[in-house]
Coordinates of N, CA, C and O in Angstrom, one line a residue:
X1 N 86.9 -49.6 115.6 CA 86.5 -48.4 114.8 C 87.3 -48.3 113.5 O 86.7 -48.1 112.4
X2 N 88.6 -48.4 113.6 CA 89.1 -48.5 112.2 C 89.1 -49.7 111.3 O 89.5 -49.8 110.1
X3 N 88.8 -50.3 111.9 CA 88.2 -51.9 111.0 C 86.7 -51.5 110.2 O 86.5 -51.7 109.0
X4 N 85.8 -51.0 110.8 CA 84.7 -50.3 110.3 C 85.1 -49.2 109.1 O 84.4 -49.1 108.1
X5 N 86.0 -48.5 109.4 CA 85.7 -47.2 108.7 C 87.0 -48.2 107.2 O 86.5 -48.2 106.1
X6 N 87.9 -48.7 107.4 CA 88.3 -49.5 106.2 C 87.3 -50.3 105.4 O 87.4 -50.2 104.1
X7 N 86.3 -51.2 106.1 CA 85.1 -51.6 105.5 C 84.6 -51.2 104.3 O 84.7 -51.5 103.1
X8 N 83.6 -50.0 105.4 CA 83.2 -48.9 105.1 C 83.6 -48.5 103.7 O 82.9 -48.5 102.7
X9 N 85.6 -48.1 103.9 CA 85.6 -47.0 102.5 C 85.7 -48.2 101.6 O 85.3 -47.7 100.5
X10 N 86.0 -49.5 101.3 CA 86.0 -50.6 100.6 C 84.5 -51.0 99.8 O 84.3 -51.5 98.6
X11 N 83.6 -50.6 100.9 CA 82.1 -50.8 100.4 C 81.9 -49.7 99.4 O 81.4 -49.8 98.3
X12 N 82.4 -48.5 100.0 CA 82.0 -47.1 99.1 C 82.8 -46.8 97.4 O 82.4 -46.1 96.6
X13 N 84.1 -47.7 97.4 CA 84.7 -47.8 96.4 C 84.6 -48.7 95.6 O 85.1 -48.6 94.5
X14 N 83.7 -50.0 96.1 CA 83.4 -50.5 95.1 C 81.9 -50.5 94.2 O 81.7 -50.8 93.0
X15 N 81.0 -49.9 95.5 CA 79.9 -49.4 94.4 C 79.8 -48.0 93.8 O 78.8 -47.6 93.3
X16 N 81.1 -47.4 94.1 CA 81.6 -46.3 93.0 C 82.1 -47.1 91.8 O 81.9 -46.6 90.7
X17 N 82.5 -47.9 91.9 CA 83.6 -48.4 90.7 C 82.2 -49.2 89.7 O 81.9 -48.9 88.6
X18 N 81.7 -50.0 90.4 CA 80.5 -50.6 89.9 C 78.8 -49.9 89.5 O 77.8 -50.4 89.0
X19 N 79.2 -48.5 90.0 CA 78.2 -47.6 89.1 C 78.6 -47.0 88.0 O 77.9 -46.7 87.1
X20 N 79.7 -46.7 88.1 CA 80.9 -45.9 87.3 C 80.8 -47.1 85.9 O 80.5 -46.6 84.8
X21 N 80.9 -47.9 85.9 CA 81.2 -48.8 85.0 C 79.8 -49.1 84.2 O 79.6 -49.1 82.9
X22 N 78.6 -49.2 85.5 CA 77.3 -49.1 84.4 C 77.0 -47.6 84.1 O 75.8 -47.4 84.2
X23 N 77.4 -46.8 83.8 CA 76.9 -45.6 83.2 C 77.9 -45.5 82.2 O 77.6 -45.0 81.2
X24 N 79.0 -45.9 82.2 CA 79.6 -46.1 80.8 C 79.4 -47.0 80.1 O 79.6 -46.8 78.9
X25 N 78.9 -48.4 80.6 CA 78.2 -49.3 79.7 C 77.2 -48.5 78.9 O 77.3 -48.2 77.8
X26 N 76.0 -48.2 79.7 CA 74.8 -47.5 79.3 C 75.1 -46.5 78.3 O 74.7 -46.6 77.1
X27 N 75.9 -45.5 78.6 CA 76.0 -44.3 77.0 C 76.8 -45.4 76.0 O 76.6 -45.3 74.8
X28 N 77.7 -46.6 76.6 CA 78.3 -46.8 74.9 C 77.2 -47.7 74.4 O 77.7 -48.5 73.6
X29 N 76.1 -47.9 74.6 CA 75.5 -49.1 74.4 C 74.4 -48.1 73.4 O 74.0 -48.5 72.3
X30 N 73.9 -46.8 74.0 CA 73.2 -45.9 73.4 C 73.6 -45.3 72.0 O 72.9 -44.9 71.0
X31 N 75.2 -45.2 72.0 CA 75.6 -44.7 71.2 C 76.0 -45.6 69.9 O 76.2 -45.0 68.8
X32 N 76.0 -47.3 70.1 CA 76.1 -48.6 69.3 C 74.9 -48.4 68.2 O 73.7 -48.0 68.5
X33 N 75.3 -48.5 67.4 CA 74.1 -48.4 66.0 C 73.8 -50.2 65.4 O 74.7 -51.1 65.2
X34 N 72.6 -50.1 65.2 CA 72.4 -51.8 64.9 C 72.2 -51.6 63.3 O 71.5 -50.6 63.0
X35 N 72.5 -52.3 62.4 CA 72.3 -52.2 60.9 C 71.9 -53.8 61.0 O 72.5 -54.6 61.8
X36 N 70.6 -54.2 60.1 CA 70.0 -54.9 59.8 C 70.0 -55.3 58.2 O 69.8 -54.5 57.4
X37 N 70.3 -56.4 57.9 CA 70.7 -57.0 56.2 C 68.8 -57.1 56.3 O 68.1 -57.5 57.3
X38 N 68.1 -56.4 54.7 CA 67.2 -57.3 54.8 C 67.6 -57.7 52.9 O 68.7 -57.6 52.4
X39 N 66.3 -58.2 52.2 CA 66.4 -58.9 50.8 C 65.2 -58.1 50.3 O 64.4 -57.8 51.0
X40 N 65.1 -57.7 48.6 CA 64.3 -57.4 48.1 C 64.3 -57.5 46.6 O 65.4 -57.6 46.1
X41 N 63.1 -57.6 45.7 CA 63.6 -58.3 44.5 C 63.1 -57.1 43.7 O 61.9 -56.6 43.8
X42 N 64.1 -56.8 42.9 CA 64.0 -54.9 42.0 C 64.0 -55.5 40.4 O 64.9 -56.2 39.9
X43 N 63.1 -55.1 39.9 CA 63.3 -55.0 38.1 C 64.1 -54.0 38.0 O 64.2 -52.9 38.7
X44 N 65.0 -54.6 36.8 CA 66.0 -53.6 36.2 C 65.3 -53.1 35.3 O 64.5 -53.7 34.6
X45 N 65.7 -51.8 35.3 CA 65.2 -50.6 34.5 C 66.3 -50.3 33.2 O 67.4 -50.7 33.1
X46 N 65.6 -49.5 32.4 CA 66.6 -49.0 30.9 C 67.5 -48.5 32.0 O 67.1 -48.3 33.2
X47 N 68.9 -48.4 31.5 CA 70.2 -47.6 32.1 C 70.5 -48.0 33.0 O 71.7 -47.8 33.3
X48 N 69.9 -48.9 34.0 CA 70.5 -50.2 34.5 C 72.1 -50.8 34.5 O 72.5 -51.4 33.5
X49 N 72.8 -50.5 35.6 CA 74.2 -51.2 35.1 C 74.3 -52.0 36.7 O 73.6 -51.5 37.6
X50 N 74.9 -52.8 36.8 CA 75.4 -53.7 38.3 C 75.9 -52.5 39.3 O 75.6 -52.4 40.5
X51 N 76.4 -51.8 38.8 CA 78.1 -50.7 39.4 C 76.6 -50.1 39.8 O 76.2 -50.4 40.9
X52 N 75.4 -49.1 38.8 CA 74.4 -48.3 39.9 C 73.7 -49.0 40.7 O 73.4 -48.3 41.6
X53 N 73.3 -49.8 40.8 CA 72.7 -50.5 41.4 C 73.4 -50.8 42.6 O 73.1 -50.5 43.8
X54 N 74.5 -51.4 42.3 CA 75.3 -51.4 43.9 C 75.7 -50.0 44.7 O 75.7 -50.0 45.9
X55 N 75.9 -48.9 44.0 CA 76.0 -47.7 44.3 C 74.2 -47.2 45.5 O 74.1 -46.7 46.6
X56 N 73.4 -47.6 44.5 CA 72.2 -47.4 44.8 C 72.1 -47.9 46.4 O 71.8 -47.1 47.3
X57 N 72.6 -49.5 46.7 CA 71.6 -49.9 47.6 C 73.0 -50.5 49.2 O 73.0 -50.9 50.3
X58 N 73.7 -50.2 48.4 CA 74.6 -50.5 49.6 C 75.1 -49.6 50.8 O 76.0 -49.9 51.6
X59 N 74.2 -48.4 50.7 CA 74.6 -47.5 51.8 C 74.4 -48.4 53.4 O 73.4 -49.2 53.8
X60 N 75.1 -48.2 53.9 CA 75.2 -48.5 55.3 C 75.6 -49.9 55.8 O 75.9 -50.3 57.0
X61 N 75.6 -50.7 54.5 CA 76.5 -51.7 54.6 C 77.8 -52.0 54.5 O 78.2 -53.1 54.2
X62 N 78.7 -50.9 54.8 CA 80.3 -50.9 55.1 C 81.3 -51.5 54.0 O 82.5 -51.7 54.0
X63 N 80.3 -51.7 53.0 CA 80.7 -52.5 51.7 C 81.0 -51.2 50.5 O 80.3 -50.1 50.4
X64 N 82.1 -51.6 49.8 CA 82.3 -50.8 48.9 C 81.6 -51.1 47.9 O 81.0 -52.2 47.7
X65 N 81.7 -49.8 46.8 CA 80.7 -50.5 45.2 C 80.9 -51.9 45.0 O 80.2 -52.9 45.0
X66 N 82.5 -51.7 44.8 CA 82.9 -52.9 44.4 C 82.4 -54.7 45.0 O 82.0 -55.8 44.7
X67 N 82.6 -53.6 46.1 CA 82.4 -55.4 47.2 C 80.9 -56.0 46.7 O 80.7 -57.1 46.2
X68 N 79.8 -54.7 47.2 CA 78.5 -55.0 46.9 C 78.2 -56.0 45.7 O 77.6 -57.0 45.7
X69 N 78.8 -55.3 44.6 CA 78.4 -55.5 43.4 C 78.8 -57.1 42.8 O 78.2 -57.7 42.0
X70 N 80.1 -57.6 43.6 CA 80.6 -58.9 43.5 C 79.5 -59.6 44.3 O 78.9 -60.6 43.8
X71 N 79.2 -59.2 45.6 CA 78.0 -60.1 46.2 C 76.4 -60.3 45.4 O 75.8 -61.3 45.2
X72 N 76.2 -59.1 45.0 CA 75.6 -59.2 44.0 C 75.3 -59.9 42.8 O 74.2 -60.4 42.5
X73 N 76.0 -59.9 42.4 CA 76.7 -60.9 41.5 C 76.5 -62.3 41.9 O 75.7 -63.0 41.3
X74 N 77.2 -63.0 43.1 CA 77.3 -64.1 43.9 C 75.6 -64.7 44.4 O 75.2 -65.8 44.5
X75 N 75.1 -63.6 44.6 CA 73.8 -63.7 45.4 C 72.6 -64.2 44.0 O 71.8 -65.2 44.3
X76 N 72.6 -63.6 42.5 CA 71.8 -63.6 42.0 C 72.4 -65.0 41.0 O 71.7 -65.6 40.2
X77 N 73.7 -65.2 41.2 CA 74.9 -66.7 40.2 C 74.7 -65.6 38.6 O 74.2 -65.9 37.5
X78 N 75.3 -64.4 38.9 CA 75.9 -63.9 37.7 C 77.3 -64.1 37.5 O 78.2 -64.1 38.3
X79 N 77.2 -64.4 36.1 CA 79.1 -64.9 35.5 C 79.9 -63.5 35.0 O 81.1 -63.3 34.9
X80 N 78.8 -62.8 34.7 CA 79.0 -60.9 34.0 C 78.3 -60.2 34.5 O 77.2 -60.3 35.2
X81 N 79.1 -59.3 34.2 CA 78.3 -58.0 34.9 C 77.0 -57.1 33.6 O 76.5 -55.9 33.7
X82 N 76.8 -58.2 32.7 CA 75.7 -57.6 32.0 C 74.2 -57.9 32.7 O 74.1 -59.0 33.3
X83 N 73.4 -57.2 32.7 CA 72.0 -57.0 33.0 C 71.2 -56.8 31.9 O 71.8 -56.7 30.8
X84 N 69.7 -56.6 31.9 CA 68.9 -56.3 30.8 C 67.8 -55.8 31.6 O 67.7 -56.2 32.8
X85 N 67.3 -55.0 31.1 CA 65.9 -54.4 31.7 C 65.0 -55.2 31.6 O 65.0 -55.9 30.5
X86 N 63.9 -55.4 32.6 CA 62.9 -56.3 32.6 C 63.3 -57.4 33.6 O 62.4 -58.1 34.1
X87 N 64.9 -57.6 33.8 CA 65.1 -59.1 34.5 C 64.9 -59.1 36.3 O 65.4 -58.1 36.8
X88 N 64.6 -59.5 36.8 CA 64.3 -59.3 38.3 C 66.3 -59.7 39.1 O 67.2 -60.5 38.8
X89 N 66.2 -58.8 40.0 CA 67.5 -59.2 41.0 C 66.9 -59.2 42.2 O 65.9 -58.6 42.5
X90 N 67.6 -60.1 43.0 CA 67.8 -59.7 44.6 C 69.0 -59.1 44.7 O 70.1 -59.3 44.2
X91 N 68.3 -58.1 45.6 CA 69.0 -57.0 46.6 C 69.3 -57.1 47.8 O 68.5 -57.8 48.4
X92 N 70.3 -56.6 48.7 CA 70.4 -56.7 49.9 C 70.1 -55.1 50.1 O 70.4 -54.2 49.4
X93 N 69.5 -55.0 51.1 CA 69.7 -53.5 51.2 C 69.9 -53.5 53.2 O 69.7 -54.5 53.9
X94 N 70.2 -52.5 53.7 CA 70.6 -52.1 55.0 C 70.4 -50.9 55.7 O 70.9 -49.9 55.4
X95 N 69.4 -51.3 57.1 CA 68.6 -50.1 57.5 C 69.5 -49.9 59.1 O 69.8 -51.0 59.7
X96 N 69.8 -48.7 59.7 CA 71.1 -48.6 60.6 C 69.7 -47.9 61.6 O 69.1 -46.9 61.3
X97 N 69.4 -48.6 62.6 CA 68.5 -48.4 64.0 C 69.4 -47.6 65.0 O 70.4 -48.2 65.3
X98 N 69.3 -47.0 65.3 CA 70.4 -46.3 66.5 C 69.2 -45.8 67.5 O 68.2 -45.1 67.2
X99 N 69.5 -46.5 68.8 CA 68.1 -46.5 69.8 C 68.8 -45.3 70.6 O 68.3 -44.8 71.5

């Protein structure tokens, strides 16, 4: 009888511990936000500078003006940070899914 009821509380503590563990998997997995890099190619406009444009499009990419604007830079093989209206860039921009 007491070999049973030790079992027993062994069985009931482990699929406490093992449900307990998937329901905190499950909310932190709900609460995980997914951000997606996509590419897009923007004519620069009059008043145009690198600094708005990175300002513009880097929300949710965890990147600062600065950072953006150097990848920017890197991404399009700019040596300056001059632009002209009319010239085409690629953009990264970043869209945050939270299921």
């Amino acid at each position: 009888m007491m070999k049973q009821l030790i079992t027993l509380s062994i069985i009931v503590l482990l699929g406490a511990g093992f449900l307990g563990n998937s329901i905190i998997n499950t909310m932190a997995g709900e609460m995980e936000e997914v951000t997606e890099k996509y590419y897009t190619s923007i004519q620069i406009q009059k008043g145009d500078s690198l600094w708005s444009i990175s300002e513009r499009y880097r929300e949710n990419s965890g990147l600062s003006t600065a950072q953006y604007m150097k990848e920017l830079k890197n991404m399009n093989g700019l040596k300056e940070d001059i632009i002209h209206s009319g010239q085409y860039l690629t953009v990264m921009y970043f869209i945050t899914d939270s299921d």
